Amino acid sequence: MTGSETFIHQPFWWSDSRFQPDSFVQPDLPPKKSDIVIIGAGYTGLSAALTLARAGRSVVVLDAERPGWGCSARNGGLLGPSFHKLGLKGLERAYGKEKARAIMRESLDSMRSLVSFVEKEKIDCELVMRGRFRGAVHPKHYDSLARQVEIMQRELGLNAHMVPKSEQHHEIGSDLYHGGAVYEDDGTLQPALLLQGLLQKATEAGAKIYGEQAVQDISGSEGKLEVRTKSHSLMARNVIVATNGYTPKKLKWFRRRLIPIRSAVTATEELPPEKIRELSPKLRGHGDTHRLVFYYRPSADGKRMIFGGRAKDLKDNPQEYVPYLRNAMRRIYPQLQSVRVEHGWSGVVAYTFDHAPHVGEVDGVHYAMGYCGSGVGRAVYFGRKTALKVLGDQEGRTELDDLPFDSRPFYTGSPWFMPFMIRWHAFADRMGW
Protein backbone atom coordinates (compact mmCIF):
# COMPACT_ATOMS: atom_id res chain seq x y z
CA MET A 1 0.00 0.00 0.00
CA THR A 2 1.34 3.43 -0.84
CA GLY A 3 0.69 6.62 1.05
CA SER A 4 -1.25 7.98 -1.91
CA GLU A 5 -3.94 5.30 -1.86
CA THR A 6 -7.38 6.51 -0.94
CA PHE A 7 -9.54 5.65 2.06
CA ILE A 8 -12.96 6.64 3.34
CA HIS A 9 -12.61 9.57 5.73
CA GLN A 10 -15.46 8.52 8.01
CA PRO A 11 -15.87 6.14 10.95
CA PHE A 12 -16.28 2.56 9.86
CA TRP A 13 -19.13 2.23 12.38
CA TRP A 14 -21.25 4.76 10.46
CA SER A 15 -21.36 2.50 7.41
CA ASP A 16 -23.66 0.15 9.37
CA SER A 17 -27.15 0.61 7.92
CA ARG A 18 -28.62 0.22 11.42
CA PHE A 19 -26.99 3.48 12.53
CA GLN A 20 -29.60 6.18 11.89
CA PRO A 21 -29.07 8.86 14.58
CA ASP A 22 -30.92 11.60 12.69
CA SER A 23 -34.19 9.69 13.06
CA PHE A 24 -34.18 10.55 16.79
CA VAL A 25 -33.61 14.29 16.39
CA GLN A 26 -36.52 16.68 16.84
CA PRO A 27 -37.35 18.60 13.63
CA ASP A 28 -38.43 21.82 15.34
CA LEU A 29 -36.81 24.27 17.76
CA PRO A 30 -36.41 23.37 21.44
CA PRO A 31 -39.08 24.54 23.88
CA LYS A 32 -38.64 27.70 25.89
CA LYS A 33 -38.63 25.81 29.17
CA SER A 34 -37.69 22.38 30.49
CA ASP A 35 -36.98 20.79 33.86
CA ILE A 36 -33.48 19.82 32.74
CA VAL A 37 -31.30 20.85 29.81
CA ILE A 38 -28.41 18.55 28.93
CA ILE A 39 -25.60 19.84 26.75
CA GLY A 40 -24.08 17.05 24.66
CA ALA A 41 -25.83 14.07 23.03
CA GLY A 42 -23.12 11.48 23.56
CA TYR A 43 -23.00 8.58 26.00
CA THR A 44 -22.93 10.81 29.10
CA GLY A 45 -25.74 13.13 28.08
CA LEU A 46 -28.03 10.40 26.76
CA SER A 47 -27.48 8.20 29.81
CA ALA A 48 -28.41 11.15 32.03
CA ALA A 49 -31.40 11.97 29.82
CA LEU A 50 -32.70 8.41 30.02
CA THR A 51 -32.46 8.33 33.82
CA LEU A 52 -34.13 11.72 34.26
CA ALA A 53 -36.90 11.11 31.71
CA ARG A 54 -37.77 7.81 33.34
CA ALA A 55 -37.99 9.68 36.63
CA GLY A 56 -40.70 11.89 35.13
CA ARG A 57 -38.68 15.01 34.39
CA SER A 58 -39.00 16.97 31.15
CA VAL A 59 -35.61 16.71 29.45
CA VAL A 60 -34.09 18.59 26.52
CA VAL A 61 -30.75 17.46 25.06
CA LEU A 62 -28.82 19.94 22.89
CA ASP A 63 -25.93 19.05 20.63
CA ALA A 64 -23.80 21.35 18.52
CA GLU A 65 -23.82 18.79 15.69
CA ARG A 66 -26.01 15.70 15.71
CA PRO A 67 -26.12 12.90 18.31
CA GLY A 68 -22.96 10.86 18.24
CA TRP A 69 -20.94 13.30 16.15
CA GLY A 70 -18.28 13.21 18.86
CA CYS A 71 -16.29 10.32 20.24
CA SER A 72 -19.32 8.31 21.39
CA ALA A 73 -19.72 7.04 17.81
CA ARG A 74 -16.07 7.41 16.79
CA ASN A 75 -14.11 5.48 19.43
CA GLY A 76 -12.45 2.10 18.92
CA GLY A 77 -15.12 0.22 20.85
CA LEU A 78 -12.89 -1.33 23.53
CA LEU A 79 -14.49 -1.76 26.93
CA GLY A 80 -12.42 -2.03 30.07
CA PRO A 81 -12.18 -0.42 33.50
CA SER A 82 -9.06 1.60 32.55
CA PHE A 83 -7.24 1.70 35.84
CA HIS A 84 -6.69 5.42 35.59
CA LYS A 85 -3.70 6.95 33.87
CA LEU A 86 -2.03 7.54 37.23
CA GLY A 87 -2.09 3.83 38.10
CA LEU A 88 -2.71 2.59 41.63
CA LYS A 89 0.56 3.99 42.98
CA GLY A 90 -0.09 7.37 41.42
CA LEU A 91 -3.60 7.47 42.87
CA GLU A 92 -2.21 6.53 46.28
CA ARG A 93 0.30 9.37 46.14
CA ALA A 94 -2.43 11.80 45.13
CA TYR A 95 -5.32 10.68 47.33
CA GLY A 96 -4.14 8.07 49.83
CA LYS A 97 -4.37 4.29 49.84
CA GLU A 98 -8.02 3.92 50.87
CA LYS A 99 -9.32 6.49 48.39
CA ALA A 100 -7.17 5.09 45.58
CA ARG A 101 -8.64 1.63 46.00
CA ALA A 102 -12.16 3.01 46.18
CA ILE A 103 -11.63 4.88 42.90
CA MET A 104 -10.23 1.73 41.29
CA ARG A 105 -13.16 -0.36 42.48
CA GLU A 106 -15.59 2.14 41.01
CA SER A 107 -13.72 1.96 37.71
CA LEU A 108 -14.44 -1.77 37.67
CA ASP A 109 -18.05 -1.08 38.66
CA SER A 110 -18.50 1.32 35.72
CA MET A 111 -17.60 -1.42 33.24
CA ARG A 112 -19.84 -4.01 34.90
CA SER A 113 -22.65 -1.46 35.01
CA LEU A 114 -22.47 -0.94 31.25
CA VAL A 115 -22.52 -4.68 30.54
CA SER A 116 -25.56 -5.04 32.81
CA PHE A 117 -27.27 -2.04 31.17
CA VAL A 118 -26.76 -3.39 27.64
CA GLU A 119 -28.09 -6.80 28.63
CA LYS A 120 -31.07 -5.47 30.59
CA GLU A 121 -32.10 -2.98 27.90
CA LYS A 122 -31.44 -5.51 25.11
CA ILE A 123 -29.29 -3.07 23.14
CA ASP A 124 -27.81 -4.72 20.07
CA CYS A 125 -24.34 -3.17 20.01
CA GLU A 126 -22.27 -6.29 19.29
CA LEU A 127 -21.00 -6.49 22.87
CA VAL A 128 -18.66 -9.44 23.41
CA MET A 129 -16.63 -10.00 26.57
CA ARG A 130 -13.59 -11.92 25.34
CA GLY A 131 -10.94 -10.07 27.31
CA ARG A 132 -7.95 -7.94 26.30
CA PHE A 133 -4.27 -8.73 25.78
CA ARG A 134 -1.84 -5.94 26.65
CA GLY A 135 1.60 -6.49 25.17
CA ALA A 136 4.86 -5.52 26.86
CA VAL A 137 6.82 -3.43 24.37
CA HIS A 138 10.09 -3.92 26.28
CA PRO A 139 11.26 -6.74 28.57
CA LYS A 140 11.27 -4.42 31.60
CA HIS A 141 7.61 -3.61 30.92
CA TYR A 142 6.69 -7.26 31.45
CA ASP A 143 7.96 -7.22 35.04
CA SER A 144 6.14 -3.94 35.69
CA LEU A 145 2.90 -5.37 34.27
CA ALA A 146 3.30 -8.49 36.40
CA ARG A 147 3.62 -6.39 39.56
CA GLN A 148 0.54 -4.36 38.61
CA VAL A 149 -1.51 -7.48 37.92
CA GLU A 150 -0.46 -9.07 41.21
CA ILE A 151 -1.49 -5.97 43.18
CA MET A 152 -4.80 -5.67 41.32
CA GLN A 153 -5.58 -9.34 41.89
CA ARG A 154 -4.85 -9.07 45.59
CA GLU A 155 -6.42 -5.67 46.27
CA LEU A 156 -9.33 -5.58 43.81
CA GLY A 157 -9.98 -9.17 42.78
CA LEU A 158 -9.00 -8.39 39.19
CA ASN A 159 -9.49 -11.33 36.81
CA ALA A 160 -6.16 -11.18 35.00
CA HIS A 161 -3.03 -13.21 34.36
CA MET A 162 0.38 -12.89 32.75
CA VAL A 163 1.40 -14.52 29.48
CA PRO A 164 5.16 -15.01 28.87
CA LYS A 165 6.67 -14.32 25.46
CA SER A 166 7.01 -18.04 24.81
CA GLU A 167 3.20 -18.36 24.93
CA GLN A 168 2.03 -15.05 23.51
CA HIS A 169 1.15 -16.54 20.10
CA HIS A 170 -1.87 -18.05 21.83
CA GLU A 171 -3.01 -14.42 22.28
CA ILE A 172 -1.59 -12.48 19.35
CA GLY A 173 -0.01 -13.18 15.99
CA SER A 174 2.92 -10.84 16.59
CA ASP A 175 6.54 -11.14 17.68
CA LEU A 176 6.83 -7.49 18.68
CA TYR A 177 5.98 -7.95 22.34
CA HIS A 178 7.82 -9.53 25.24
CA GLY A 179 4.80 -11.25 26.71
CA GLY A 180 1.98 -9.37 28.32
CA ALA A 181 -1.11 -9.36 30.52
CA VAL A 182 -4.59 -10.68 29.79
CA TYR A 183 -7.55 -8.88 31.39
CA GLU A 184 -10.26 -11.51 31.10
CA ASP A 185 -13.26 -9.29 31.86
CA ASP A 186 -12.66 -6.66 29.15
CA GLY A 187 -14.71 -6.57 25.97
CA THR A 188 -15.50 -4.90 22.67
CA LEU A 189 -18.62 -3.37 21.15
CA GLN A 190 -19.91 -1.35 18.19
CA PRO A 191 -19.82 2.19 19.65
CA ALA A 192 -22.26 3.80 17.21
CA LEU A 193 -24.87 1.13 17.93
CA LEU A 194 -24.46 1.68 21.68
CA LEU A 195 -25.16 5.36 21.03
CA GLN A 196 -28.16 4.43 18.91
CA GLY A 197 -29.50 2.25 21.71
CA LEU A 198 -29.19 5.13 24.17
CA LEU A 199 -30.90 7.46 21.71
CA GLN A 200 -33.80 5.08 21.30
CA LYS A 201 -34.25 4.45 25.01
CA ALA A 202 -33.99 8.14 25.93
CA THR A 203 -36.52 9.27 23.30
CA GLU A 204 -38.90 6.45 24.20
CA ALA A 205 -38.72 7.69 27.81
CA GLY A 206 -39.73 11.18 26.65
CA ALA A 207 -36.44 13.07 26.28
CA LYS A 208 -36.34 15.57 23.39
CA ILE A 209 -33.07 15.66 21.44
CA TYR A 210 -32.01 18.56 19.21
CA GLY A 211 -29.08 18.84 16.82
CA GLU A 212 -27.23 21.89 15.53
CA GLN A 213 -27.89 23.78 18.76
CA ALA A 214 -24.44 24.89 19.88
CA VAL A 215 -24.62 26.41 23.36
CA GLN A 216 -23.19 29.91 23.71
CA ASP A 217 -23.74 30.58 27.39
CA ILE A 218 -25.26 29.38 30.68
CA SER A 219 -26.38 31.99 33.18
CA GLY A 220 -28.47 32.27 36.32
CA SER A 221 -28.49 29.97 39.32
CA GLU A 222 -29.88 26.55 40.18
CA GLY A 223 -33.63 26.53 39.84
CA LYS A 224 -33.58 29.31 37.27
CA LEU A 225 -30.88 28.72 34.68
CA GLU A 226 -30.85 30.13 31.17
CA VAL A 227 -29.18 28.25 28.32
CA ARG A 228 -28.57 30.25 25.17
CA THR A 229 -27.76 29.01 21.69
CA LYS A 230 -27.08 31.28 18.72
CA SER A 231 -30.79 31.68 17.95
CA HIS A 232 -32.64 30.28 20.96
CA SER A 233 -32.98 30.53 24.72
CA LEU A 234 -34.24 27.95 27.24
CA MET A 235 -35.01 28.17 30.93
CA ALA A 236 -34.34 25.15 33.13
CA ARG A 237 -34.25 24.15 36.78
CA ASN A 238 -31.07 22.14 36.20
CA VAL A 239 -28.37 21.94 33.55
CA ILE A 240 -25.89 19.14 32.88
CA VAL A 241 -22.75 19.73 30.82
CA ALA A 242 -21.77 16.47 29.12
CA THR A 243 -19.49 17.62 26.32
CA ASN A 244 -16.14 16.04 27.31
CA GLY A 245 -13.61 16.49 24.46
CA TYR A 246 -16.05 18.69 22.52
CA THR A 247 -16.54 21.24 25.28
CA PRO A 248 -16.77 24.63 23.51
CA LYS A 249 -14.50 27.53 24.34
CA LYS A 250 -17.53 29.58 25.34
CA LEU A 251 -18.02 27.32 28.38
CA LYS A 252 -14.80 28.72 29.80
CA TRP A 253 -14.87 27.23 33.32
CA PHE A 254 -15.09 23.69 31.94
CA ARG A 255 -12.83 24.21 28.94
CA ARG A 256 -9.99 25.46 31.17
CA ARG A 257 -10.02 22.17 33.07
CA LEU A 258 -9.89 19.87 30.06
CA ILE A 259 -7.06 18.96 27.71
CA PRO A 260 -8.54 17.94 24.35
CA ILE A 261 -6.43 15.30 22.58
CA ARG A 262 -7.10 13.86 19.16
CA SER A 263 -7.33 10.10 18.84
CA ALA A 264 -7.38 8.43 15.43
CA VAL A 265 -8.68 5.07 14.21
CA THR A 266 -8.41 3.02 11.03
CA ALA A 267 -10.23 -0.04 9.70
CA THR A 268 -8.66 -2.42 7.23
CA GLU A 269 -10.25 -3.86 4.15
CA GLU A 270 -12.01 -7.21 4.64
CA LEU A 271 -9.66 -10.06 5.49
CA PRO A 272 -10.12 -13.85 5.36
CA PRO A 273 -11.35 -15.37 8.66
CA GLU A 274 -8.16 -17.40 9.02
CA LYS A 275 -6.09 -14.19 8.79
CA ILE A 276 -8.10 -12.55 11.57
CA ARG A 277 -7.60 -15.66 13.73
CA GLU A 278 -3.88 -15.50 13.01
CA LEU A 279 -3.76 -11.89 14.19
CA SER A 280 -6.05 -12.34 17.21
CA PRO A 281 -6.49 -16.07 18.00
CA LYS A 282 -9.11 -15.44 20.69
CA LEU A 283 -10.68 -12.38 19.00
CA ARG A 284 -9.81 -10.24 22.00
CA GLY A 285 -9.19 -6.55 22.26
CA HIS A 286 -5.51 -5.55 22.27
CA GLY A 287 -3.27 -2.82 23.60
CA ASP A 288 0.32 -2.35 24.68
CA THR A 289 2.70 -0.45 26.95
CA HIS A 290 3.77 2.24 24.49
CA ARG A 291 3.62 5.72 26.02
CA LEU A 292 1.51 6.59 22.98
CA VAL A 293 -0.63 3.52 23.38
CA PHE A 294 -2.07 1.68 20.41
CA TYR A 295 -5.39 -0.11 20.72
CA TYR A 296 -6.77 -2.61 18.26
CA ARG A 297 -9.27 -5.40 17.81
CA PRO A 298 -11.11 -7.48 15.24
CA SER A 299 -14.46 -6.13 14.10
CA ALA A 300 -17.43 -8.03 15.50
CA ASP A 301 -18.05 -9.81 12.20
CA GLY A 302 -14.46 -11.07 12.20
CA LYS A 303 -13.63 -9.49 8.85
CA ARG A 304 -11.44 -6.46 9.65
CA MET A 305 -8.88 -5.15 12.10
CA ILE A 306 -9.70 -1.87 13.80
CA PHE A 307 -6.49 -0.07 14.78
CA GLY A 308 -6.22 3.17 16.75
CA GLY A 309 -3.82 5.47 18.57
CA ARG A 310 -3.00 9.10 19.32
CA ALA A 311 -2.87 11.56 16.44
CA LYS A 312 0.12 13.92 16.50
CA ASP A 313 -1.87 16.95 15.34
CA LEU A 314 -4.64 18.83 17.15
CA LYS A 315 -6.59 19.10 13.90
CA ASP A 316 -8.26 16.33 11.93
CA ASN A 317 -5.43 15.57 9.53
CA PRO A 318 -6.02 12.10 8.05
CA GLN A 319 -3.10 12.44 5.64
CA GLU A 320 -0.87 12.45 8.73
CA TYR A 321 -2.51 9.97 11.07
CA VAL A 322 -3.59 7.28 8.60
CA PRO A 323 -0.01 6.57 7.40
CA TYR A 324 1.21 6.80 11.01
CA LEU A 325 -1.30 4.20 12.21
CA ARG A 326 -0.82 2.06 9.13
CA ASN A 327 2.94 1.91 9.77
CA ALA A 328 2.40 1.13 13.46
CA MET A 329 0.00 -1.66 12.51
CA ARG A 330 2.64 -3.11 10.17
CA ARG A 331 5.28 -3.05 12.92
CA ILE A 332 2.99 -5.11 15.11
CA TYR A 333 1.69 -7.26 12.26
CA PRO A 334 4.25 -7.52 9.40
CA GLN A 335 1.84 -9.94 7.71
CA LEU A 336 -0.45 -6.94 6.99
CA GLN A 337 2.18 -5.24 4.83
CA SER A 338 0.02 -5.30 1.70
CA VAL A 339 -3.37 -4.88 3.40
CA ARG A 340 -5.30 -1.74 2.52
CA VAL A 341 -6.70 0.71 5.06
CA GLU A 342 -10.30 1.30 4.02
CA HIS A 343 -11.51 3.76 6.67
CA GLY A 344 -9.63 6.45 8.59
CA TRP A 345 -11.08 8.94 11.07
CA SER A 346 -10.43 10.76 14.32
CA GLY A 347 -12.16 12.30 17.32
CA VAL A 348 -11.31 14.34 20.39
CA VAL A 349 -11.00 12.87 23.87
CA ALA A 350 -10.56 14.93 27.04
CA TYR A 351 -7.81 14.49 29.57
CA THR A 352 -7.57 16.33 32.88
CA PHE A 353 -4.56 17.67 34.75
CA ASP A 354 -4.85 14.98 37.44
CA HIS A 355 -5.58 12.18 34.90
CA ALA A 356 -8.90 11.36 36.53
CA PRO A 357 -12.54 11.88 35.45
CA HIS A 358 -14.56 14.52 37.25
CA VAL A 359 -18.18 14.64 38.37
CA GLY A 360 -19.67 17.56 40.24
CA GLU A 361 -21.53 20.85 40.28
CA VAL A 362 -20.48 24.47 39.84
CA ASP A 363 -22.82 27.46 40.12
CA GLY A 364 -25.82 25.15 39.93
CA VAL A 365 -24.58 23.40 36.78
CA HIS A 366 -23.82 19.67 37.00
CA TYR A 367 -21.13 18.01 34.91
CA ALA A 368 -19.42 14.70 34.15
CA MET A 369 -16.32 14.71 31.91
CA GLY A 370 -12.59 14.10 31.58
CA TYR A 371 -12.58 10.37 30.85
CA CYS A 372 -8.95 10.44 29.70
CA GLY A 373 -9.52 8.31 26.62
CA SER A 374 -11.47 5.57 28.38
CA GLY A 375 -15.04 6.78 28.18
CA VAL A 376 -17.01 3.82 26.84
CA GLY A 377 -17.85 2.39 30.26
CA ARG A 378 -17.27 5.51 32.31
CA ALA A 379 -19.50 7.89 30.34
CA VAL A 380 -22.69 5.83 30.58
CA TYR A 381 -22.03 5.15 34.27
CA PHE A 382 -21.26 8.75 35.29
CA GLY A 383 -24.05 10.10 33.12
CA ARG A 384 -26.50 8.06 35.17
CA LYS A 385 -24.80 9.07 38.43
CA THR A 386 -25.05 12.76 37.50
CA ALA A 387 -28.75 12.38 36.75
CA LEU A 388 -29.27 10.78 40.14
CA LYS A 389 -27.50 13.73 41.77
CA VAL A 390 -29.91 16.10 40.02
CA LEU A 391 -32.78 14.00 41.40
CA GLY A 392 -31.33 14.21 44.91
CA ASP A 393 -30.92 10.43 45.02
CA GLN A 394 -28.17 9.19 47.35
CA GLU A 395 -27.34 6.51 44.81
CA GLY A 396 -25.74 9.27 42.75
CA ARG A 397 -22.72 9.40 45.08
CA THR A 398 -19.38 8.55 43.45
CA GLU A 399 -15.82 8.20 44.68
CA LEU A 400 -14.91 11.19 42.51
CA ASP A 401 -17.25 13.63 44.25
CA ASP A 402 -14.65 15.28 46.45
CA LEU A 403 -11.76 15.41 43.96
CA PRO A 404 -10.69 18.99 43.17
CA PHE A 405 -11.19 19.85 39.50
CA ASP A 406 -8.24 22.15 38.91
CA SER A 407 -6.87 24.01 35.93
CA ARG A 408 -3.43 25.62 35.54
CA PRO A 409 -2.46 29.30 35.55
CA PHE A 410 -2.84 30.94 32.14
CA TYR A 411 -4.33 27.82 30.56
CA THR A 412 -7.36 28.73 28.44
CA GLY A 413 -8.31 25.33 27.05
CA SER A 414 -6.17 25.36 23.91
CA PRO A 415 -3.42 22.75 24.44
CA TRP A 416 -0.74 24.28 22.20
CA PHE A 417 1.82 22.13 24.02
CA MET A 418 0.29 18.74 23.13
CA PRO A 419 1.92 18.21 19.71
CA PHE A 420 5.33 18.74 21.35
CA MET A 421 4.50 16.35 24.20
CA ILE A 422 3.16 13.71 21.81
CA ARG A 423 6.28 13.90 19.68
CA TRP A 424 8.44 13.63 22.80
CA HIS A 425 6.57 10.49 23.90
CA ALA A 426 6.90 9.08 20.38
CA PHE A 427 10.66 9.66 20.59
CA ALA A 428 10.79 8.03 24.04
CA ASP A 429 8.90 5.02 22.63
CA ARG A 430 11.45 4.67 19.85
CA MET A 431 14.32 4.89 22.35
CA GLY A 432 12.74 2.31 24.64
CA TRP A 433 12.57 4.62 27.67
mmCIF file with all atom_site columns, C-alpha atoms in Angstrom, residues 1-7 319 322 326 338-341:
data_model
loop_
_atom_site.group_PDB
_atom_site.id
_atom_site.type_symbol
_atom_site.label_atom_id
_atom_site.label_alt_id
_atom_site.label_comp_id
_atom_site.label_asym_id
_atom_site.label_entity_id
_atom_site.label_seq_id
_atom_site.pdbx_PDB_ins_code
_atom_site.Cartn_x
_atom_site.Cartn_y
_atom_site.Cartn_z
_atom_site.occupancy
_atom_site.B_iso_or_equiv
_atom_site.pdbx_formal_charge
_atom_site.auth_seq_id
_atom_site.auth_comp_id
_atom_site.auth_asym_id
_atom_site.auth_atom_id
_atom_site.pdbx_PDB_model_num
ATOM 1  C CA . MET A 1 1   ? 0.000  0.000  0.000  1.00 0.00 ? 1   MET A CA 1
ATOM 2  C CA . THR A 1 2   ? 1.335  3.428  -0.843 1.00 0.00 ? 2   THR A CA 1
ATOM 3  C CA . GLY A 1 3   ? 0.695  6.621  1.047  1.00 0.00 ? 3   GLY A CA 1
ATOM 4  C CA . SER A 1 4   ? -1.254 7.978  -1.913 1.00 0.00 ? 4   SER A CA 1
ATOM 5  C CA . GLU A 1 5   ? -3.940 5.302  -1.860 1.00 0.00 ? 5   GLU A CA 1
ATOM 6  C CA . THR A 1 6   ? -7.382 6.513  -0.939 1.00 0.00 ? 6   THR A CA 1
ATOM 7  C CA . PHE A 1 7   ? -9.542 5.646  2.055  1.00 0.00 ? 7   PHE A CA 1
ATOM 8  C CA . GLN A 1 319 ? -3.103 12.441 5.637  1.00 0.00 ? 319 GLN A CA 1
ATOM 9  C CA . VAL A 1 322 ? -3.587 7.278  8.598  1.00 0.00 ? 322 VAL A CA 1
ATOM 10 C CA . ARG A 1 326 ? -0.815 2.060  9.133  1.00 0.00 ? 326 ARG A CA 1
ATOM 11 C CA . SER A 1 338 ? 0.016  -5.299 1.703  1.00 0.00 ? 338 SER A CA 1
ATOM 12 C CA . VAL A 1 339 ? -3.369 -4.881 3.403  1.00 0.00 ? 339 VAL A CA 1
ATOM 13 C CA . ARG A 1 340 ? -5.295 -1.738 2.518  1.00 0.00 ? 340 ARG A CA 1
ATOM 14 C CA . VAL A 1 341 ? -6.699 0.710  5.065  1.00 0.00 ? 341 VAL A CA 1
#
